[in-house]
Short mmCIF file of N, CA and C in Angstrom, two decimals:
data_model
loop_
_atom_site.label_atom_id
_atom_site.label_comp_id
_atom_site.label_asym_id
_atom_site.label_seq_id
_atom_site.Cartn_x
_atom_site.Cartn_y
_atom_site.Cartn_z
N UNK X 23 58.20 55.70 66.81
CA UNK X 23 56.80 55.85 66.61
C UNK X 23 56.17 56.90 67.51
N UNK X 24 56.59 56.95 68.76
CA UNK X 24 56.00 57.92 69.68
C UNK X 24 56.33 59.35 69.28
N UNK X 25 57.53 59.56 68.75
CA UNK X 25 57.91 60.90 68.27
C UNK X 25 57.02 61.29 67.10
N UNK X 26 56.77 60.34 66.19
CA UNK X 26 55.92 60.62 65.04
C UNK X 26 54.49 60.96 65.48
N UNK X 27 53.99 60.31 66.51
CA UNK X 27 52.64 60.59 66.99
C UNK X 27 52.49 62.03 67.45
N UNK X 28 53.56 62.62 67.95
CA UNK X 28 53.51 64.02 68.38
C UNK X 28 53.31 64.96 67.19
N UNK X 29 53.70 64.50 65.98
CA UNK X 29 53.62 65.33 64.78
C UNK X 29 52.47 64.94 63.86
N UNK X 30 51.70 63.93 64.24
CA UNK X 30 50.73 63.35 63.30
C UNK X 30 49.66 64.34 62.85
N UNK X 31 49.15 65.16 63.73
CA UNK X 31 48.10 66.10 63.33
C UNK X 31 48.63 67.10 62.29
N UNK X 32 49.84 67.59 62.51
CA UNK X 32 50.45 68.52 61.56
C UNK X 32 50.70 67.83 60.22
N UNK X 33 51.22 66.61 60.25
CA UNK X 33 51.51 65.88 59.01
C UNK X 33 50.21 65.56 58.26
N UNK X 34 49.18 65.16 58.97
CA UNK X 34 47.90 64.87 58.32
C UNK X 34 47.28 66.13 57.72
N UNK X 35 47.45 67.26 58.38
CA UNK X 35 46.91 68.52 57.84
C UNK X 35 47.61 68.86 56.51
N UNK X 36 48.90 68.62 56.43
CA UNK X 36 49.63 68.87 55.18
C UNK X 36 49.16 67.91 54.09
N UNK X 37 48.99 66.63 54.44
CA UNK X 37 48.49 65.65 53.46
C UNK X 37 47.09 66.04 52.97
N UNK X 38 46.25 66.48 53.88
CA UNK X 38 44.89 66.90 53.50
C UNK X 38 44.93 68.10 52.56
N UNK X 39 45.83 69.03 52.82
CA UNK X 39 45.98 70.19 51.95
C UNK X 39 46.44 69.75 50.55
N UNK X 40 47.39 68.82 50.50
CA UNK X 40 47.86 68.29 49.21
C UNK X 40 46.73 67.59 48.47
N UNK X 41 45.94 66.79 49.19
CA UNK X 41 44.82 66.08 48.57
C UNK X 41 43.79 67.06 48.01
N UNK X 42 43.48 68.09 48.75
CA UNK X 42 42.52 69.10 48.27
C UNK X 42 43.04 69.80 47.02
N UNK X 43 44.33 70.05 47.01
CA UNK X 43 44.93 70.69 45.83
C UNK X 43 44.83 69.74 44.63
N UNK X 44 45.12 68.46 44.84
CA UNK X 44 44.96 67.47 43.77
C UNK X 44 43.51 67.45 43.28
N UNK X 45 42.59 67.35 44.22
CA UNK X 45 41.17 67.25 43.87
C UNK X 45 40.72 68.44 43.02
N UNK X 46 41.13 69.62 43.41
CA UNK X 46 40.72 70.84 42.71
C UNK X 46 41.48 71.07 41.41
N UNK X 47 42.69 70.52 41.29
CA UNK X 47 43.52 70.81 40.14
C UNK X 47 43.57 69.76 39.06
N UNK X 48 43.31 68.50 39.42
CA UNK X 48 43.42 67.42 38.45
C UNK X 48 42.15 67.35 37.60
N UNK X 49 42.36 67.34 36.30
CA UNK X 49 41.23 67.32 35.36
C UNK X 49 40.87 65.90 34.95
N UNK X 50 40.50 65.09 35.91
CA UNK X 50 40.05 63.73 35.65
C UNK X 50 38.69 63.53 36.29
N UNK X 51 37.88 62.72 35.67
CA UNK X 51 36.55 62.44 36.21
C UNK X 51 36.63 61.58 37.47
N UNK X 52 37.53 60.60 37.45
CA UNK X 52 37.61 59.66 38.56
C UNK X 52 38.86 59.93 39.39
N UNK X 53 38.62 60.48 40.56
CA UNK X 53 39.69 60.79 41.50
C UNK X 53 39.14 60.71 42.91
N UNK X 54 40.04 60.61 43.85
CA UNK X 54 39.66 60.43 45.24
C UNK X 54 38.88 61.65 45.74
N UNK X 55 37.71 61.43 46.31
CA UNK X 55 36.93 62.57 46.84
C UNK X 55 37.55 63.11 48.13
N UNK X 56 37.16 64.29 48.48
CA UNK X 56 37.62 64.90 49.73
C UNK X 56 36.61 64.58 50.82
N UNK X 57 37.11 63.99 51.89
CA UNK X 57 36.28 63.63 53.05
C UNK X 57 36.97 64.10 54.31
N UNK X 58 36.24 64.68 55.21
CA UNK X 58 36.85 65.12 56.47
C UNK X 58 37.27 63.89 57.28
N UNK X 59 38.37 64.01 57.96
CA UNK X 59 38.86 62.93 58.80
C UNK X 59 39.77 61.94 58.09
N UNK X 60 39.93 62.06 56.78
CA UNK X 60 40.80 61.15 56.04
C UNK X 60 42.25 61.61 56.20
N UNK X 61 43.16 60.68 56.39
CA UNK X 61 44.57 61.04 56.56
C UNK X 61 45.29 61.25 55.23
N UNK X 62 44.72 60.75 54.14
CA UNK X 62 45.32 60.88 52.80
C UNK X 62 46.78 60.44 52.80
N UNK X 63 47.04 59.23 53.32
CA UNK X 63 48.41 58.73 53.24
C UNK X 63 48.82 58.48 51.80
N UNK X 64 47.86 58.44 50.90
CA UNK X 64 48.08 58.58 49.47
C UNK X 64 46.80 59.13 48.85
N UNK X 65 46.89 59.53 47.60
CA UNK X 65 45.74 60.06 46.87
C UNK X 65 45.65 59.27 45.58
N UNK X 66 44.47 58.75 45.25
CA UNK X 66 44.35 57.93 44.04
C UNK X 66 43.61 58.65 42.92
N UNK X 67 43.99 58.26 41.71
CA UNK X 67 43.30 58.69 40.49
C UNK X 67 43.13 57.45 39.62
N UNK X 68 42.24 57.53 38.64
CA UNK X 68 42.06 56.43 37.69
C UNK X 68 42.42 56.94 36.31
N UNK X 69 43.33 56.21 35.66
CA UNK X 69 43.79 56.57 34.31
C UNK X 69 43.58 55.38 33.38
N UNK X 70 43.48 55.65 32.11
CA UNK X 70 43.20 54.59 31.14
C UNK X 70 44.39 53.66 30.90
N UNK X 71 45.58 54.19 30.74
CA UNK X 71 46.74 53.36 30.48
C UNK X 71 47.75 53.56 31.61
N UNK X 72 47.56 52.78 32.67
CA UNK X 72 48.36 52.97 33.87
C UNK X 72 49.86 52.82 33.63
N UNK X 73 50.27 51.81 32.90
CA UNK X 73 51.71 51.59 32.71
C UNK X 73 52.35 52.75 31.97
N UNK X 74 51.71 53.22 30.91
CA UNK X 74 52.22 54.35 30.14
C UNK X 74 52.23 55.62 31.00
N UNK X 75 51.15 55.85 31.72
CA UNK X 75 51.04 57.02 32.59
C UNK X 75 52.15 57.00 33.64
N UNK X 76 52.36 55.88 34.30
CA UNK X 76 53.39 55.79 35.34
C UNK X 76 54.78 55.97 34.75
N UNK X 77 54.99 55.45 33.55
CA UNK X 77 56.29 55.62 32.89
C UNK X 77 56.57 57.10 32.64
N UNK X 78 55.58 57.81 32.10
CA UNK X 78 55.74 59.24 31.81
C UNK X 78 55.96 60.04 33.10
N UNK X 79 55.21 59.71 34.14
CA UNK X 79 55.39 60.41 35.42
C UNK X 79 56.79 60.14 35.97
N UNK X 80 57.23 58.89 35.87
CA UNK X 80 58.57 58.54 36.33
C UNK X 80 59.66 59.30 35.58
N UNK X 81 59.47 59.50 34.28
CA UNK X 81 60.43 60.27 33.49
C UNK X 81 60.53 61.71 33.97
N UNK X 82 59.48 62.20 34.60
CA UNK X 82 59.49 63.56 35.16
C UNK X 82 59.95 63.57 36.62
N UNK X 83 60.36 62.40 37.13
CA UNK X 83 60.84 62.31 38.50
C UNK X 83 59.74 62.21 39.53
N UNK X 84 58.54 61.84 39.10
CA UNK X 84 57.39 61.74 40.00
C UNK X 84 57.11 60.27 40.28
N UNK X 85 57.22 59.88 41.53
CA UNK X 85 56.96 58.51 41.92
C UNK X 85 55.47 58.30 42.11
N UNK X 86 54.94 57.29 41.45
CA UNK X 86 53.54 56.91 41.62
C UNK X 86 53.51 55.48 42.12
N UNK X 87 52.34 55.01 42.50
CA UNK X 87 52.24 53.65 43.01
C UNK X 87 50.96 52.97 42.59
N UNK X 88 50.93 51.69 42.86
CA UNK X 88 49.70 50.91 42.74
C UNK X 88 49.57 50.17 44.07
N UNK X 89 48.46 50.32 44.68
CA UNK X 89 48.25 49.74 46.00
C UNK X 89 47.03 48.83 46.02
N UNK X 90 47.09 47.91 46.93
CA UNK X 90 45.93 47.12 47.28
C UNK X 90 45.37 46.28 46.13
N UNK X 91 46.01 45.15 45.95
CA UNK X 91 45.50 44.16 45.01
C UNK X 91 44.08 43.79 45.44
N UNK X 92 43.17 43.59 44.49
CA UNK X 92 41.80 43.24 44.86
C UNK X 92 41.77 42.00 45.76
N UNK X 93 40.96 42.06 46.77
CA UNK X 93 40.93 41.00 47.78
C UNK X 93 40.58 39.63 47.19
N UNK X 94 39.77 39.60 46.14
CA UNK X 94 39.40 38.30 45.57
C UNK X 94 40.55 37.64 44.82
N UNK X 95 41.70 38.34 44.67
CA UNK X 95 42.89 37.75 44.08
C UNK X 95 43.86 37.24 45.14
N UNK X 96 43.62 37.56 46.37
CA UNK X 96 44.51 37.12 47.46
C UNK X 96 44.21 35.67 47.79
N UNK X 97 45.26 34.93 48.09
CA UNK X 97 45.14 33.49 48.31
C UNK X 97 44.05 33.14 49.32
N UNK X 98 44.02 33.83 50.43
CA UNK X 98 43.07 33.51 51.48
C UNK X 98 41.62 33.69 51.03
N UNK X 99 41.38 34.64 50.13
CA UNK X 99 40.02 34.95 49.70
C UNK X 99 39.74 34.55 48.26
N UNK X 100 40.64 33.80 47.66
CA UNK X 100 40.51 33.46 46.24
C UNK X 100 39.12 32.89 45.97
N UNK X 101 38.49 33.43 44.94
CA UNK X 101 37.15 32.98 44.57
C UNK X 101 37.18 32.44 43.15
N UNK X 102 36.22 31.62 42.86
CA UNK X 102 36.08 31.13 41.50
C UNK X 102 35.28 32.11 40.66
N UNK X 103 34.52 32.97 41.30
CA UNK X 103 33.74 33.95 40.56
C UNK X 103 34.64 35.12 40.17
N UNK X 104 34.21 35.86 39.17
CA UNK X 104 34.98 37.02 38.73
C UNK X 104 34.26 38.29 39.16
N UNK X 105 35.05 39.29 39.42
CA UNK X 105 34.54 40.62 39.76
C UNK X 105 35.11 41.57 38.72
N UNK X 106 34.47 41.62 37.57
CA UNK X 106 35.02 42.32 36.41
C UNK X 106 35.18 43.82 36.64
N UNK X 107 34.26 44.46 37.33
CA UNK X 107 34.37 45.89 37.58
C UNK X 107 35.55 46.16 38.52
N UNK X 108 35.68 45.37 39.56
CA UNK X 108 36.80 45.50 40.48
C UNK X 108 38.12 45.31 39.75
N UNK X 109 38.19 44.28 38.90
CA UNK X 109 39.41 44.02 38.15
C UNK X 109 39.75 45.17 37.21
N UNK X 110 38.73 45.73 36.56
CA UNK X 110 38.98 46.83 35.63
C UNK X 110 39.51 48.05 36.37
N UNK X 111 38.87 48.42 37.46
CA UNK X 111 39.31 49.59 38.22
C UNK X 111 40.69 49.37 38.80
N UNK X 112 40.94 48.18 39.32
CA UNK X 112 42.24 47.93 39.93
C UNK X 112 43.38 47.99 38.92
N UNK X 113 43.08 47.80 37.64
CA UNK X 113 44.12 47.89 36.62
C UNK X 113 44.38 49.32 36.17
N UNK X 114 43.55 50.27 36.63
CA UNK X 114 43.67 51.66 36.20
C UNK X 114 44.02 52.63 37.33
N UNK X 115 43.98 52.16 38.56
CA UNK X 115 44.18 53.06 39.69
C UNK X 115 45.67 53.33 39.91
N UNK X 116 45.98 54.58 40.19
CA UNK X 116 47.35 55.02 40.44
C UNK X 116 47.32 55.87 41.70
N UNK X 117 48.32 55.68 42.55
CA UNK X 117 48.39 56.50 43.75
C UNK X 117 49.49 57.55 43.59
N UNK X 118 49.23 58.71 44.16
CA UNK X 118 50.13 59.86 44.06
C UNK X 118 50.73 60.17 45.42
N UNK X 119 51.88 60.81 45.43
CA UNK X 119 52.48 61.17 46.72
C UNK X 119 51.70 62.30 47.40
N UNK X 120 51.57 62.19 48.71
CA UNK X 120 50.94 63.25 49.51
C UNK X 120 51.78 63.58 50.74
N UNK X 121 52.98 63.01 50.82
CA UNK X 121 53.77 63.13 52.05
C UNK X 121 54.02 64.59 52.44
N UNK X 122 54.21 64.81 53.71
CA UNK X 122 54.34 66.17 54.24
C UNK X 122 55.56 66.93 53.73
N UNK X 123 56.55 66.25 53.16
CA UNK X 123 57.74 66.94 52.68
C UNK X 123 57.56 67.54 51.29
N UNK X 124 56.42 67.27 50.65
CA UNK X 124 56.15 67.88 49.34
C UNK X 124 55.96 69.39 49.51
N UNK X 125 56.59 70.12 48.66
CA UNK X 125 56.38 71.57 48.61
C UNK X 125 55.20 71.84 47.69
N UNK X 126 54.57 73.00 47.84
CA UNK X 126 53.42 73.33 46.99
C UNK X 126 53.82 73.40 45.52
N UNK X 127 55.06 73.79 45.24
CA UNK X 127 55.54 73.78 43.85
C UNK X 127 55.59 72.35 43.31
N UNK X 128 55.95 71.39 44.18
CA UNK X 128 55.97 69.98 43.78
C UNK X 128 54.56 69.51 43.42
N UNK X 129 53.60 69.84 44.27
CA UNK X 129 52.21 69.44 44.04
C UNK X 129 51.70 70.07 42.74
N UNK X 130 52.01 71.34 42.53
CA UNK X 130 51.60 72.01 41.29
C UNK X 130 52.20 71.32 40.07
N UNK X 131 53.47 70.94 40.16
CA UNK X 131 54.15 70.26 39.05
C UNK X 131 53.50 68.90 38.78
N UNK X 132 53.18 68.16 39.84
CA UNK X 132 52.54 66.85 39.70
C UNK X 132 51.19 67.02 38.99
N UNK X 133 50.41 68.00 39.43
CA UNK X 133 49.10 68.25 38.81
C UNK X 133 49.26 68.60 37.32
N UNK X 134 50.22 69.46 37.02
CA UNK X 134 50.48 69.85 35.63
C UNK X 134 50.82 68.62 34.78
N UNK X 135 51.67 67.75 35.29
CA UNK X 135 52.05 66.54 34.55
C UNK X 135 50.86 65.60 34.38
N UNK X 136 50.07 65.41 35.42
CA UNK X 136 48.89 64.54 35.32
C UNK X 136 47.96 65.07 34.23
N UNK X 137 47.68 66.34 34.26
CA UNK X 137 46.76 66.92 33.30
C UNK X 137 47.29 66.85 31.87
N UNK X 138 48.59 66.88 31.71
CA UNK X 138 49.14 66.78 30.35
C UNK X 138 49.25 65.34 29.86
N UNK X 139 49.37 64.37 30.77
CA UNK X 139 49.55 62.96 30.38
C UNK X 139 48.25 62.18 30.32
N UNK X 140 47.21 62.64 30.98
CA UNK X 140 46.00 61.81 31.09
C UNK X 140 44.95 62.22 30.08
#
């Protein structure tokens, strides 16, 4: 961990550059905004058919993810009320890779695939 801390500023700068490229290149209305100070350990987008989208991205060798189940579904916070907007968004959100080992060609390819699949 201490070795990684020595590289954290450089790694975060690369992640931020990848996120900015996603933001500027992805043709979707709902995507993660650019904010100063964010580490962008992942970058999220919202797509209509998440399972189909993730399958197509996977076929192109692009790993995507789904993160952070809505808190009202977690056992400790389970509620009897429904949060329909939260549930809808959580079923459509997809996270993209931003890790520092991505090459700019990789990011460009990911953007191209997103724009063709979404």
